[in-house]
Amino acid sequence: MTTSDASRPGRAALRDLLRRRGFRQLALGRALSFFGNSMAPVVLAFAVLDLGGSAVDVGLVVGARSISNVVLLLFGGLLADRLPRALVLQGAALSAALVQGGVGLAVLADRAPMGVLLVLSVVQGAVAAVSIPASAALLPLTVPPGELRPANALSRMGVNAGMIAGTSLGGLLAAVAGPGWGMVLNGAAFLGAALAYRLAGRELARHDAGPGPAPAGEPVRLWQELREGWTEFVSRTWVWVVVLQFFVVNAVAAGGIQVLGPTVADATFGRTVWGFVLAAQMAGALVGGLLVARSRSRHALRIGVAVVALDALPLLALAQSADVALLLAAMFVNGIAIEQFSVAWDLSLQENVPQEKLARVYSYDALGSTLALPVGEMAAGPLAERFGVRPTLLCGVVLVALVTVGALGSSQVRGLTTGGAVPDQGAREGVGV
């Protein structure tokens, strides 16, 4: 592909990306993995209920997945920086496929006690913890630096499609055929992901791309290498400022959309409409992926951080609970904004963090985002009971606005540029601290 071909925006550039075997296989593996990770909590919850479990049991099983994910995220980033990332992804997906398929068959045969489902939930959390930093850090090795922006956008479109399909199909299969069949399908999806990662690894090895394993005989210095990742994380002000911003934004969104949203829906327009509302957000994300793939802005991070303010729109619309049209429009615009930021963030990290430490930086980023979710989910209900749903939602609007302004106050966030080369080992980004 010529330079002019690589730089042109639009559908042709996206088609050109799909001709790159390594990228195509990685994107397919990511989509299948997110499909499986989105379906897993749905079918697990219904499997627990079919066994006679209570809401407490459902919370225990689903919560075990979140705990496992949080505990192992940093280890997942470390593992992805020490070993060939395609191999790490292949092993994680294959493990998930075997466990999911086996437990699914046990559920169909009525031979799956609650403890087995608990173990399955822990495995799912572990697989996600390994896959998230490894797959994100591997992507820049599959395309030339000039194609990173559309590559991230196209990959995220596949991820979003996988998440939509996994969540909706999980509920449908659990209702029509039973959760056991959902687990079997989930196992097949992870098996497909493992195959895709294997093919991606072969393609990268053929071109000698990517960091290899640590030298033979070198001991694993767990805490030292985690400290190296932490040093890399905090040494760039723009990284920890944006992660701090998103800790607040994710907590507000989790409480406002995931907890108070269904409450407002039940009291006003109903659950069916709420399903369309969530679908509008995902539709916006798909459109946002197409838009950001065509963008050529050098200040992608500044723009991405600024449009995070649009996360306040769904909260404002929920506060005006009777206006469904306003809520649908707000969620659609929010979906577009999410993709603008997500692609800008991935691009900024991939171009400015050394490859051999990138997965660990991603793991600290994911840890900050993940820890925010239960904070928001647990705080929203009590705050709404104490002060009311509408004041709580409006308080969330103010918080989103304040942290966005605060993040834009950083000169590194405003000044960081994208469109350069992926850094080699030991390279540092040029924005001053």
XYZ file of C-alpha atoms in Angstrom, residues 233 236-254 300-312 315 334 337-338 340-342 344-345 348 364-365 367-373 375 396-410 412-414:
71
model
C 2.213 5.355 34.145
C 3.375 11.090 31.988
C 1.043 13.642 33.504
C -1.435 13.331 30.620
C -1.870 9.603 31.346
C -2.765 9.761 35.024
C -4.793 12.963 34.606
C -7.060 11.313 32.025
C -7.332 8.092 34.061
C -8.345 10.183 37.087
C -10.905 11.996 34.932
C -12.363 8.692 33.815
C -12.444 7.270 37.310
C -14.973 9.985 38.129
C -16.793 9.828 34.771
C -17.122 6.027 34.853
C -18.366 6.081 38.447
C -20.987 8.708 37.556
C -22.055 6.847 34.397
C -22.255 3.491 36.187
C -6.859 13.751 19.041
C -6.455 13.523 22.818
C -7.501 17.126 23.416
C -10.639 16.611 21.322
C -11.380 13.216 22.885
C -11.064 14.530 26.441
C -13.239 17.556 25.623
C -16.131 15.521 24.161
C -16.230 13.447 27.356
C -18.355 16.350 28.636
C -21.129 14.912 26.455
C -21.380 12.024 28.964
C -23.484 14.491 30.915
C -27.886 12.214 32.810
C -22.967 10.003 23.885
C -18.436 10.833 21.916
C -17.316 7.629 23.636
C -13.974 9.762 19.785
C -12.317 9.526 23.174
C -11.596 5.787 23.110
C -7.885 9.028 20.750
C -6.823 7.413 24.034
C -2.080 8.357 22.282
C -3.107 0.383 35.304
C -5.509 2.350 33.099
C -7.658 -0.973 36.841
C -8.601 2.668 37.459
C -11.634 2.367 35.199
C -12.777 -0.941 36.683
C -12.508 0.164 40.301
C -14.737 3.130 39.508
C -17.709 0.994 38.470
C -18.062 2.864 43.517
C -23.435 13.756 38.245
C -23.704 16.284 35.408
C -21.725 18.807 37.446
C -19.045 16.238 38.325
C -18.565 15.235 34.674
C -18.216 18.899 33.676
C -15.766 19.690 36.474
C -13.392 16.775 35.868
C -13.433 17.424 32.112
C -12.464 21.053 32.644
C -9.822 19.911 35.115
C -8.327 17.436 32.638
C -8.221 20.092 29.914
C -6.355 22.301 32.381
C -3.310 20.065 31.906
C 0.140 17.880 28.433
C -3.440 16.858 27.646
C -3.934 19.925 25.463
